[in-house]
mmCIF file with all atom_site columns, C-alpha atoms and ligand atoms in Angstrom:
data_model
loop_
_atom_site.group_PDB
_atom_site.id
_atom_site.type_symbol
_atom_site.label_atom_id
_atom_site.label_alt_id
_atom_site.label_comp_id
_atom_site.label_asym_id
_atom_site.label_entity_id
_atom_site.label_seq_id
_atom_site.pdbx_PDB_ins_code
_atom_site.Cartn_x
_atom_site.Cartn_y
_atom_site.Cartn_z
_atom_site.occupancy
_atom_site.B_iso_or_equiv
_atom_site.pdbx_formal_charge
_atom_site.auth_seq_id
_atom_site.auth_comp_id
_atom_site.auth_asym_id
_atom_site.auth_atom_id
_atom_site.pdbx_PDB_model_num
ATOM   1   C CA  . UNK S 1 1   ? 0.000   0.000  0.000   1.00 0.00 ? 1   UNK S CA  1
ATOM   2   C CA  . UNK S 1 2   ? 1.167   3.280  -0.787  1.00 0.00 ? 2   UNK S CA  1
ATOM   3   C CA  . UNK S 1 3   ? -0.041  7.004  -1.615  1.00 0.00 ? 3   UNK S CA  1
ATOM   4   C CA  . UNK S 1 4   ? 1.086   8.838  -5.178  1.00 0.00 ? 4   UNK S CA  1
ATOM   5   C CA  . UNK S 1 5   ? -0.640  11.968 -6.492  1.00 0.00 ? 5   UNK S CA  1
ATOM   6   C CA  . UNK S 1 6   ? -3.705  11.427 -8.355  1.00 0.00 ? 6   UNK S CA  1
ATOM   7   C CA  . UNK S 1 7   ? -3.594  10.844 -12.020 1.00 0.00 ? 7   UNK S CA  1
ATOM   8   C CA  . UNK S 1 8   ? -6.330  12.154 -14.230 1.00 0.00 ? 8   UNK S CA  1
ATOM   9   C CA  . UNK S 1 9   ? -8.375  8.839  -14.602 1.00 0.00 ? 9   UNK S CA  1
ATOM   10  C CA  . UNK S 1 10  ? -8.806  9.024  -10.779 1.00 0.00 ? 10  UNK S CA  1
ATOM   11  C CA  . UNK S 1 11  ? -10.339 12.140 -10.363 1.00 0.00 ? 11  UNK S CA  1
ATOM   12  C CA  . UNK S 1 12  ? -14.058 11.096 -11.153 1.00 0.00 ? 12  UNK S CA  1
ATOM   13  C CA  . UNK S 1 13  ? -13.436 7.715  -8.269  1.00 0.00 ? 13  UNK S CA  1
ATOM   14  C CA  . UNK S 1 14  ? -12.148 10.627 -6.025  1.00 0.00 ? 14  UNK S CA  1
ATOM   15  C CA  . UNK S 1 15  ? -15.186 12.730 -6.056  1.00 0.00 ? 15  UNK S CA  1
ATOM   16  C CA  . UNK S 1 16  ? -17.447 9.162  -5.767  1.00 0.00 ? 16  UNK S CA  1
ATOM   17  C CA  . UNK S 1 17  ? -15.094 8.413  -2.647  1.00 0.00 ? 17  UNK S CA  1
ATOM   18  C CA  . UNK S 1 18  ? -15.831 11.729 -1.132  1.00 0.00 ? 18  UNK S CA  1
ATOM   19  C CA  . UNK S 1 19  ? -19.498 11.250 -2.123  1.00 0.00 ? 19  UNK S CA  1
ATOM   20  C CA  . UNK S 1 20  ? -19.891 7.535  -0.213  1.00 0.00 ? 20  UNK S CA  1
ATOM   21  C CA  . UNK S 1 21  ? -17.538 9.133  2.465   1.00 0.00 ? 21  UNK S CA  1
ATOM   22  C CA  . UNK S 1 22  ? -19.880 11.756 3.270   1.00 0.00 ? 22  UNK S CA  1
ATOM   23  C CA  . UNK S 1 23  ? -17.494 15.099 2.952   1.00 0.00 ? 23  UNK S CA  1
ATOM   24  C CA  . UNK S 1 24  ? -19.150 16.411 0.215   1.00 0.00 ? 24  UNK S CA  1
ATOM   25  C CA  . UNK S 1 25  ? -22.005 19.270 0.691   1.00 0.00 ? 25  UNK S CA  1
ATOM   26  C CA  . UNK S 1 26  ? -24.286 20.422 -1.863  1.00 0.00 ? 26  UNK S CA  1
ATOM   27  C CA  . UNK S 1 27  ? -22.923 23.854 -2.200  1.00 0.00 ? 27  UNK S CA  1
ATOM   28  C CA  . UNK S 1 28  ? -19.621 22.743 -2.945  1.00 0.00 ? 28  UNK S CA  1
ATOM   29  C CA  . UNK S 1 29  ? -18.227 21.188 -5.697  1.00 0.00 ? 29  UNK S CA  1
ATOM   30  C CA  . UNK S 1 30  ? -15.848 18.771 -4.705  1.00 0.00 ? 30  UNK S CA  1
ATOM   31  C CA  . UNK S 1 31  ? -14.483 18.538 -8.624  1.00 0.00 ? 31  UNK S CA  1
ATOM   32  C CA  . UNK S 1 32  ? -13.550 22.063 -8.372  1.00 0.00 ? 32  UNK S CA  1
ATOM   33  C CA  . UNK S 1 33  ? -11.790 21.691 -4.904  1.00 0.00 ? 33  UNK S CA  1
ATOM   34  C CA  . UNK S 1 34  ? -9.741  18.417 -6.715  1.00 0.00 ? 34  UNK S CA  1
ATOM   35  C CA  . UNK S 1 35  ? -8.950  20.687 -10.128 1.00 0.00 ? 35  UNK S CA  1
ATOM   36  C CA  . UNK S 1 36  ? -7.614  23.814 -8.212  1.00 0.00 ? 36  UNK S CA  1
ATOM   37  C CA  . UNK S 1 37  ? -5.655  21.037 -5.600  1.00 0.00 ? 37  UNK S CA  1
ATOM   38  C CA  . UNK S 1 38  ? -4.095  18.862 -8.447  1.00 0.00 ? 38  UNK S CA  1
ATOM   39  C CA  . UNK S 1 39  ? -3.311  22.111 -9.911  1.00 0.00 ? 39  UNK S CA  1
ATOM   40  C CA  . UNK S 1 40  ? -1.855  24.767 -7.336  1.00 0.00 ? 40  UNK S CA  1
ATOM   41  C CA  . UNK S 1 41  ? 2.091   24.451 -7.017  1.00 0.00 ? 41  UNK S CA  1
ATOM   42  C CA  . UNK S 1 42  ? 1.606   23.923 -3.243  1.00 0.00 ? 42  UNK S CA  1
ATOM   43  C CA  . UNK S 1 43  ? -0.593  21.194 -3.425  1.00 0.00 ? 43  UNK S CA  1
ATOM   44  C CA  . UNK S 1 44  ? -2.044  17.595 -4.270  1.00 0.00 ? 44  UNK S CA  1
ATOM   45  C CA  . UNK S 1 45  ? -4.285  15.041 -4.037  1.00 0.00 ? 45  UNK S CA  1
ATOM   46  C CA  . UNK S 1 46  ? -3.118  11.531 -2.881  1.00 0.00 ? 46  UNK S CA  1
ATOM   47  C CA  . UNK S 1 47  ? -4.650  8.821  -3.171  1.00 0.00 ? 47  UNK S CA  1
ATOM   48  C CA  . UNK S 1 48  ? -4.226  5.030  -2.309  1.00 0.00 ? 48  UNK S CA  1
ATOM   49  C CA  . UNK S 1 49  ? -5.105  2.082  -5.534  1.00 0.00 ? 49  UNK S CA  1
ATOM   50  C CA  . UNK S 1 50  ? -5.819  -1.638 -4.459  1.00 0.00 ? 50  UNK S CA  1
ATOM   51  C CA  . UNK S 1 51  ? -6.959  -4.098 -7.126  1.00 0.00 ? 51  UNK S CA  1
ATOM   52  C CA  . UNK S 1 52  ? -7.360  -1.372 -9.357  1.00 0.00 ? 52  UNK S CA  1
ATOM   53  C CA  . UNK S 1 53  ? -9.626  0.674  -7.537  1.00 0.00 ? 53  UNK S CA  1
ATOM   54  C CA  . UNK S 1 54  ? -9.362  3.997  -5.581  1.00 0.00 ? 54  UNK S CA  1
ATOM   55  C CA  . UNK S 1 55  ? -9.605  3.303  -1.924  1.00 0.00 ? 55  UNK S CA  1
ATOM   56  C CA  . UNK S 1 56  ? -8.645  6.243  -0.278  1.00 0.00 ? 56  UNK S CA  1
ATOM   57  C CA  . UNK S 1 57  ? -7.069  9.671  -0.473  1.00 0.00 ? 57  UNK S CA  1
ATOM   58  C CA  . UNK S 1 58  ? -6.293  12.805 0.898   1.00 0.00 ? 58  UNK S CA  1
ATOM   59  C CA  . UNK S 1 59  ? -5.721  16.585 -0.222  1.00 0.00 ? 59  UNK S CA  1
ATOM   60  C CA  . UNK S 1 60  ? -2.908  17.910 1.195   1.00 0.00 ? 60  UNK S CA  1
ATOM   61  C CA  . UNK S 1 61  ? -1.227  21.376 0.993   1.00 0.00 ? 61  UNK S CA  1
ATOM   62  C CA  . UNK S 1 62  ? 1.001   23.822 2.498   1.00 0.00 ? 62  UNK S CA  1
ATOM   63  C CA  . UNK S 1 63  ? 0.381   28.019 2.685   1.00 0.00 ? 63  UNK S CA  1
ATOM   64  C CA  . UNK S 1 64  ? 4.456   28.315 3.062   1.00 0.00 ? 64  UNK S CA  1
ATOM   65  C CA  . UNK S 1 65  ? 3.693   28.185 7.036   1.00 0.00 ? 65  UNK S CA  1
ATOM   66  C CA  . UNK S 1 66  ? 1.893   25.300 7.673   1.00 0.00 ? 66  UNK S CA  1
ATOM   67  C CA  . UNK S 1 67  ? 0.056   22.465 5.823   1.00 0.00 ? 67  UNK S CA  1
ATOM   68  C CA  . UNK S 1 68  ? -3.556  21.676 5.904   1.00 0.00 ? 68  UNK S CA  1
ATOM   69  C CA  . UNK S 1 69  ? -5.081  17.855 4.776   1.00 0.00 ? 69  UNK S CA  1
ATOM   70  C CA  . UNK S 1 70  ? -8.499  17.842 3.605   1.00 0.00 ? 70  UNK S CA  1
ATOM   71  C CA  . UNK S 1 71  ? -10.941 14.979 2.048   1.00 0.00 ? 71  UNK S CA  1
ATOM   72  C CA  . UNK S 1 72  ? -9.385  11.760 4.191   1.00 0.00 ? 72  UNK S CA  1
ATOM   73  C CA  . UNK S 1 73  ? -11.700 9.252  2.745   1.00 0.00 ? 73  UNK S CA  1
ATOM   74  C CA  . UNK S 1 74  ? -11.006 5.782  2.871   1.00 0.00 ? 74  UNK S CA  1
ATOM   75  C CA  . UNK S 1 75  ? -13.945 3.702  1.118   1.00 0.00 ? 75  UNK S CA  1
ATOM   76  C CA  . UNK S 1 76  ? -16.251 2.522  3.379   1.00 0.00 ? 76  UNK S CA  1
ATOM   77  C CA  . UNK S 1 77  ? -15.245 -1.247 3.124   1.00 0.00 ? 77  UNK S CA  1
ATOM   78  C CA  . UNK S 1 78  ? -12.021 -0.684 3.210   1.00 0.00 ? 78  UNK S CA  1
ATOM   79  C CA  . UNK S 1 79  ? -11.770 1.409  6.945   1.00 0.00 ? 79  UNK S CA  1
ATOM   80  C CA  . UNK S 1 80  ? -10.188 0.003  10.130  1.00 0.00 ? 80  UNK S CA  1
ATOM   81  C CA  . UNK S 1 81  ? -7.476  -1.770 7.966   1.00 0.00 ? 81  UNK S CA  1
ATOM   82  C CA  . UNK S 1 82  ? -4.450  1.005  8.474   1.00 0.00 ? 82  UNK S CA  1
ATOM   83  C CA  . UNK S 1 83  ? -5.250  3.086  5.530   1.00 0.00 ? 83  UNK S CA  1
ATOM   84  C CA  . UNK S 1 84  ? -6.666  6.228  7.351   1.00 0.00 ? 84  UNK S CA  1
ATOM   85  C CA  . UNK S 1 85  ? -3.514  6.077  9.701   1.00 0.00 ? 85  UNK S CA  1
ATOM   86  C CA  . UNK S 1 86  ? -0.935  5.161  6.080   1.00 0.00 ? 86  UNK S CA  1
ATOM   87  C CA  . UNK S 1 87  ? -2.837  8.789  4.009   1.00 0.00 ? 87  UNK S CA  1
ATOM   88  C CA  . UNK S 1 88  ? -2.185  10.981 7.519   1.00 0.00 ? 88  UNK S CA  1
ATOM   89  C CA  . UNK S 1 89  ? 1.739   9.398  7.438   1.00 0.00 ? 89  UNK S CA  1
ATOM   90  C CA  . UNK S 1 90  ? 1.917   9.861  3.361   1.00 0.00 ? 90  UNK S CA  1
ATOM   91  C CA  . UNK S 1 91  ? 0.592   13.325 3.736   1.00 0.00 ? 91  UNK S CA  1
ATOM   92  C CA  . UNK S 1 92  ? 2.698   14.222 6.571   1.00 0.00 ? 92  UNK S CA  1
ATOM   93  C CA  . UNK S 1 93  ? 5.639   12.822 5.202   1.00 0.00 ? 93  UNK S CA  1
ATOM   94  C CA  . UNK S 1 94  ? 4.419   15.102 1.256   1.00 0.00 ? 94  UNK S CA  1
ATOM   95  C CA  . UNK S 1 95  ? 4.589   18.086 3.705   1.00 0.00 ? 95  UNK S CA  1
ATOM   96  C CA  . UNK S 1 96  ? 8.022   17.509 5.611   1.00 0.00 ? 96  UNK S CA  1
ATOM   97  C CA  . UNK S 1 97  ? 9.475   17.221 1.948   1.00 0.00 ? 97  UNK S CA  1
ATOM   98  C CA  . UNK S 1 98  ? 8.169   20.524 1.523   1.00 0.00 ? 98  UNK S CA  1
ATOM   99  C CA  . UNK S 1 99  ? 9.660   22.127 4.461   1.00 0.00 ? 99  UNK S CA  1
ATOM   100 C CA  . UNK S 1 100 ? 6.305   22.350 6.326   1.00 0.00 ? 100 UNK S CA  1
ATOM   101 C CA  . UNK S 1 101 ? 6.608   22.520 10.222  1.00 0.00 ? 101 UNK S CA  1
ATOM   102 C CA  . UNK S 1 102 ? 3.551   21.505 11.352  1.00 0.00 ? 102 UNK S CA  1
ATOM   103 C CA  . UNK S 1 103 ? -0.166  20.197 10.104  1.00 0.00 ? 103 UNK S CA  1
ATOM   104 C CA  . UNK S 1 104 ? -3.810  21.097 10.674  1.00 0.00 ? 104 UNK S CA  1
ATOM   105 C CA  . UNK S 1 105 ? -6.915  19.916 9.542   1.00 0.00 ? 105 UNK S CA  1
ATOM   106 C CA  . UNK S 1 106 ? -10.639 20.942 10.445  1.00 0.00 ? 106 UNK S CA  1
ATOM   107 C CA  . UNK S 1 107 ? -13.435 18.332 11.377  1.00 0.00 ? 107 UNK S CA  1
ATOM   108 C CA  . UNK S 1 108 ? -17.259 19.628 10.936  1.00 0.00 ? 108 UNK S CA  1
ATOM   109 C CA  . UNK S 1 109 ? -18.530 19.336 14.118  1.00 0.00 ? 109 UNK S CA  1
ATOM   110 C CA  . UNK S 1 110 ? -21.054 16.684 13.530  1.00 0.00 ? 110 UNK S CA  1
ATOM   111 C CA  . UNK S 1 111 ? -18.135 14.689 12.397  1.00 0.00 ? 111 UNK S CA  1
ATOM   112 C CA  . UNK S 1 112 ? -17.761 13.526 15.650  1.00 0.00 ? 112 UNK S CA  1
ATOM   113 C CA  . UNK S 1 113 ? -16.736 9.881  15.444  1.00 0.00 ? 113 UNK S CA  1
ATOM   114 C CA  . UNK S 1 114 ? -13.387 11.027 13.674  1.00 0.00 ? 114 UNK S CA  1
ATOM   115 C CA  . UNK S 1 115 ? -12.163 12.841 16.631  1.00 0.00 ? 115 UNK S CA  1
ATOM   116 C CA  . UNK S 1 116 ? -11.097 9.081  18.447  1.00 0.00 ? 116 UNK S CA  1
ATOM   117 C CA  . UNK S 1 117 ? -9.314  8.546  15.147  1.00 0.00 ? 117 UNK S CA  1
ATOM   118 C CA  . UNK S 1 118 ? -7.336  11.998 15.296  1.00 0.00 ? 118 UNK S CA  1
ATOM   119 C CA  . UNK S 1 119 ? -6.714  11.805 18.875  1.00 0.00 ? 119 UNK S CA  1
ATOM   120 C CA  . UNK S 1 120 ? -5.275  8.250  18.330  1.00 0.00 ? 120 UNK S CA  1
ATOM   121 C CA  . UNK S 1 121 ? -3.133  9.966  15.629  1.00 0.00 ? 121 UNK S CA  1
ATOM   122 C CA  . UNK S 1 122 ? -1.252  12.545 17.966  1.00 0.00 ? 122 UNK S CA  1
ATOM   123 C CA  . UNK S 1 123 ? -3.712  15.508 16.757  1.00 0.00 ? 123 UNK S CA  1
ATOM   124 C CA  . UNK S 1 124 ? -4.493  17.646 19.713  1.00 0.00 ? 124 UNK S CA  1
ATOM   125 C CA  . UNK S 1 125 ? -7.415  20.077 19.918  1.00 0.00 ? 125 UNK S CA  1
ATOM   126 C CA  . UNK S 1 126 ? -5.673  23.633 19.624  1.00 0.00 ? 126 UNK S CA  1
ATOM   127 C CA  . UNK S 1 127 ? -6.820  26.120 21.419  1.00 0.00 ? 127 UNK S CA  1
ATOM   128 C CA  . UNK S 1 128 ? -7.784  28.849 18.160  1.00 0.00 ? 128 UNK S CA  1
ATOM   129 C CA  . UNK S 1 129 ? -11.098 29.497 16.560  1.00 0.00 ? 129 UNK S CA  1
ATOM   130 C CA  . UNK S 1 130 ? -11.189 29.554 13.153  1.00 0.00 ? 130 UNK S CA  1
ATOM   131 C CA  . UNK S 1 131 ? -13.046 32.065 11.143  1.00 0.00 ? 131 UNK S CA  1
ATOM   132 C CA  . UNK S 1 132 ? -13.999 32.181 7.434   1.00 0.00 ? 132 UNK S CA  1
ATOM   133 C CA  . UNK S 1 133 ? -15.694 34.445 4.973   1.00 0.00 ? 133 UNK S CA  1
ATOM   134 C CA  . UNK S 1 134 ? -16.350 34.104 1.438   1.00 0.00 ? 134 UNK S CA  1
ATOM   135 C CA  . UNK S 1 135 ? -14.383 35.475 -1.323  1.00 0.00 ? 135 UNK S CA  1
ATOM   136 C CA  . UNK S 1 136 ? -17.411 35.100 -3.815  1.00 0.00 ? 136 UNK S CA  1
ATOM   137 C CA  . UNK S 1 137 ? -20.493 37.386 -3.344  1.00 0.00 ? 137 UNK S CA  1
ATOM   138 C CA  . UNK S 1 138 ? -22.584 34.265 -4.966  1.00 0.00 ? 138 UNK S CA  1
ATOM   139 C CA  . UNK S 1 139 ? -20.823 32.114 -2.299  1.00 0.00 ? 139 UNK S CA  1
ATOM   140 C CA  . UNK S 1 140 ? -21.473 34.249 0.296   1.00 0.00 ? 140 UNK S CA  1
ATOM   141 C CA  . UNK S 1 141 ? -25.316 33.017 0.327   1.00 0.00 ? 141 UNK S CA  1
ATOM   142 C CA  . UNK S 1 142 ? -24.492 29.595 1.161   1.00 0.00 ? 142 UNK S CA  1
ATOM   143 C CA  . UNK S 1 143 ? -24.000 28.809 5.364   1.00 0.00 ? 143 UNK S CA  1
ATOM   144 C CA  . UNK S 1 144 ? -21.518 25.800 7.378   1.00 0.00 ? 144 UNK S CA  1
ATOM   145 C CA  . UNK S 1 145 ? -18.638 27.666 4.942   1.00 0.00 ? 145 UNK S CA  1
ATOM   146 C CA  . UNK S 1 146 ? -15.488 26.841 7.406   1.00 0.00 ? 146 UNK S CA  1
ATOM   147 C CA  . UNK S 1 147 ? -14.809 23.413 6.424   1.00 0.00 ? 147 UNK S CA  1
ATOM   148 C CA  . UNK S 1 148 ? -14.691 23.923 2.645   1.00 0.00 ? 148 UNK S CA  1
HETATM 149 C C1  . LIG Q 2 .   ? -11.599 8.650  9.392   1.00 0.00 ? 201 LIG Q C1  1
HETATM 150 C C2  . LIG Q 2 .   ? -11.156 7.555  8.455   1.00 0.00 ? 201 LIG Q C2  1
HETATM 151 C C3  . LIG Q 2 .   ? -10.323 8.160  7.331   1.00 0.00 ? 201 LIG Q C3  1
HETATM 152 C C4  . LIG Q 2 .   ? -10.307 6.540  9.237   1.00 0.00 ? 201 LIG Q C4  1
HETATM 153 O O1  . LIG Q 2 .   ? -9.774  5.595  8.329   1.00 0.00 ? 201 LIG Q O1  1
HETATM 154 P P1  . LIG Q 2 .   ? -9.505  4.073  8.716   1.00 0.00 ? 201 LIG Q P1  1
HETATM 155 O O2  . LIG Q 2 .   ? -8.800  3.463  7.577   1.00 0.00 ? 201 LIG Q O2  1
HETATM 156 O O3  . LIG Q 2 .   ? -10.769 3.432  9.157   1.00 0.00 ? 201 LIG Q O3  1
HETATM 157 O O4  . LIG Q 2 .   ? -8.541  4.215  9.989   1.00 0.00 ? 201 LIG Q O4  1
HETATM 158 P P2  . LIG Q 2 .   ? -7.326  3.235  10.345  1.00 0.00 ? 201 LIG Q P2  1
HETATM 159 O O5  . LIG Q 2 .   ? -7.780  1.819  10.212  1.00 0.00 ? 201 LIG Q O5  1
HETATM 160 O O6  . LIG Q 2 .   ? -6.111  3.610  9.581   1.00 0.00 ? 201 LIG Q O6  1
HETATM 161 O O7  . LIG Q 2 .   ? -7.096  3.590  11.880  1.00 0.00 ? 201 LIG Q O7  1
HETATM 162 C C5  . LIG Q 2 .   ? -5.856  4.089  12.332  1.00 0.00 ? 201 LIG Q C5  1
HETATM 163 C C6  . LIG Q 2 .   ? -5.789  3.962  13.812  1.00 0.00 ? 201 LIG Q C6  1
HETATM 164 O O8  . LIG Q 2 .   ? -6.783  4.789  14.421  1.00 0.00 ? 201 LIG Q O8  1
HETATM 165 C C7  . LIG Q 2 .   ? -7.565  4.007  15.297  1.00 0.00 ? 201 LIG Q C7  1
HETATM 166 N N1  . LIG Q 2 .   ? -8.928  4.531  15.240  1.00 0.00 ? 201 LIG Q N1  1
HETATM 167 C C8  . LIG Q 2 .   ? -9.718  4.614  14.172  1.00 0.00 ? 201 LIG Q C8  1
HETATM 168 N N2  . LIG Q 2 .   ? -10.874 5.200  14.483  1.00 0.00 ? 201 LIG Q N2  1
HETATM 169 C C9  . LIG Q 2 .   ? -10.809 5.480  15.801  1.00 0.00 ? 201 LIG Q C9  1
HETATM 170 C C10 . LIG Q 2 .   ? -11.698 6.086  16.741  1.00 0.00 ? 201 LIG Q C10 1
HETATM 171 N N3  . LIG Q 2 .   ? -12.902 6.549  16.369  1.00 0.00 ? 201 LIG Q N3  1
HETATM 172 N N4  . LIG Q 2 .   ? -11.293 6.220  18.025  1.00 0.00 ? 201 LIG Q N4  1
HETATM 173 C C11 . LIG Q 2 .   ? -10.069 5.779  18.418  1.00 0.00 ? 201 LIG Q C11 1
HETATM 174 N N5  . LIG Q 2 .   ? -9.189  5.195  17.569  1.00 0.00 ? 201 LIG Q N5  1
HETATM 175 C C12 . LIG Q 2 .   ? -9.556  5.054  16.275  1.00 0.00 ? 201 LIG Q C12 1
HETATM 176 C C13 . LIG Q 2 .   ? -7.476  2.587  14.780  1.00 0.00 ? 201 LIG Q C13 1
HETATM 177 O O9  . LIG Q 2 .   ? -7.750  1.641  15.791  1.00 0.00 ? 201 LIG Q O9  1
HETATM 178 C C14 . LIG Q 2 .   ? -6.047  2.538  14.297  1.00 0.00 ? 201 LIG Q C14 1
HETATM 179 O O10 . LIG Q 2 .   ? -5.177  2.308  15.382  1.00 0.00 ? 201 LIG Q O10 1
HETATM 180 P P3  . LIG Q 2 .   ? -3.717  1.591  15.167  1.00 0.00 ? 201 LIG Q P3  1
HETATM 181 O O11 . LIG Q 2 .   ? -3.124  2.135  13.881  1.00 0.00 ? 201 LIG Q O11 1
HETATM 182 O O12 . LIG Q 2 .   ? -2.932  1.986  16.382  1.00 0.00 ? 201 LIG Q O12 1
HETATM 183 O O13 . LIG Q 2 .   ? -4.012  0.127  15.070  1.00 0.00 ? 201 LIG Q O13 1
HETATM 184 C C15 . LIG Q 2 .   ? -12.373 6.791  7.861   1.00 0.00 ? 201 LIG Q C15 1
HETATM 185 O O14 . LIG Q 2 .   ? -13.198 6.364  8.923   1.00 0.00 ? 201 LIG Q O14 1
HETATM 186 C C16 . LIG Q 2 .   ? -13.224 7.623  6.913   1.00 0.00 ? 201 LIG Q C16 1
HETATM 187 O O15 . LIG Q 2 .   ? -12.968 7.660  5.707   1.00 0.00 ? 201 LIG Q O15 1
HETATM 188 N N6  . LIG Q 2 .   ? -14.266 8.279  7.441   1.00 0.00 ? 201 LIG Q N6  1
HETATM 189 C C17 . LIG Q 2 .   ? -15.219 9.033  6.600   1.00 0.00 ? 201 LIG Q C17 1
HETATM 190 C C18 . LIG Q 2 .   ? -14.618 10.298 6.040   1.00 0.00 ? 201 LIG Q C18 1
HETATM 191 C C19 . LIG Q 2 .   ? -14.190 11.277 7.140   1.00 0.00 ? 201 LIG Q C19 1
HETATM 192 O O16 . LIG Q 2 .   ? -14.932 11.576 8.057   1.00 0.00 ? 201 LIG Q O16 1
HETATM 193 N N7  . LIG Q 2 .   ? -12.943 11.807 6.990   1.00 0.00 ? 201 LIG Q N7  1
HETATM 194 C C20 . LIG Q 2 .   ? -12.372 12.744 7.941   1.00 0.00 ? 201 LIG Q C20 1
HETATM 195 C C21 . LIG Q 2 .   ? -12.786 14.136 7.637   1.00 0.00 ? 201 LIG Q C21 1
HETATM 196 S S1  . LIG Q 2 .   ? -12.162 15.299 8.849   1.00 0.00 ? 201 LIG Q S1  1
#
């Protein structure tokens, strides 16, 4: 098992992942999030093949300060086999390379049964609130914008 950067005939099993995964939301197209990720110079999307199909994968990305993960999805009969904890090591280990000093991610707050899994992980609560606000007047209409 390991993690590469998407290629191009992944990207449609990516979004599905996210889609059976539950981390997509209706005013967000996840497509967009994976073109401008697999695009940016700061940035990918990994993902994890077994038998020829896409079985996990996570955005990862660094600002130049610190580097965020997005969209963990492992497919749903796939979890509790090691490849949650392998895409957090791969994506730490894509953001060391890049001279990243440390890692964040956000969880929604009804995403509660992920916390155990973070915890487990070494990811401590930190003690900041985010805040977000749309760049996009048309976005601006939409609500639950942090996690985007
Ligand atoms: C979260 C998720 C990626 C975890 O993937 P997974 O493959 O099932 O996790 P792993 O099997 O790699 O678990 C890694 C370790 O965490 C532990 N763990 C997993 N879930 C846990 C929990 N809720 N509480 C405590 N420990 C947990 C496992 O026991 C394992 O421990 P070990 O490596 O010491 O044996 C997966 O459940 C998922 O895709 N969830 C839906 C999408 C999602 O919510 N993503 C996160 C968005 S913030």
């Amino acid at each position: 098992m390991n993690a590469r950067s998407l290629t191009e005939d992944q990207y449609d099993s990516a979004v599905s992942l996210w889609t059976a995964t539950g981390l997509t939301r209706p005013w967000n197209d996840p497509m967009d999030d994976l073109l401008r990720a697999m695009s940016g110079a700061t940035s990918t999307v990994l993902g994890c093949s077994l038998d020829g199909d896409l079985v996990a994968t996570a955005m990862v990305g660094h600002d130049g300060h610190r580097g965020w993960v997005y969209y963990l999805a492992v497919a749903p009969d796939r979890q509790e086999s090691g490849l949650g904890r392998m895409m957090m090591e791969a994506s730490e280990q894509w953001l060391i390379e890049r001279g990243a000093v440390k890692v964040q991610l956000m969880i929604r707050t009804n995403n509660s049964p992920v916390i155990g899994f973070y915890d487990h992980l070494g990811y401590e609560l930190s003690d900041v609130q985010v805040r977000a606000k749309w760049l996009n007047a048309d976005d601006a209409a939409n609500t639950d914008s942090a996690a985007r």
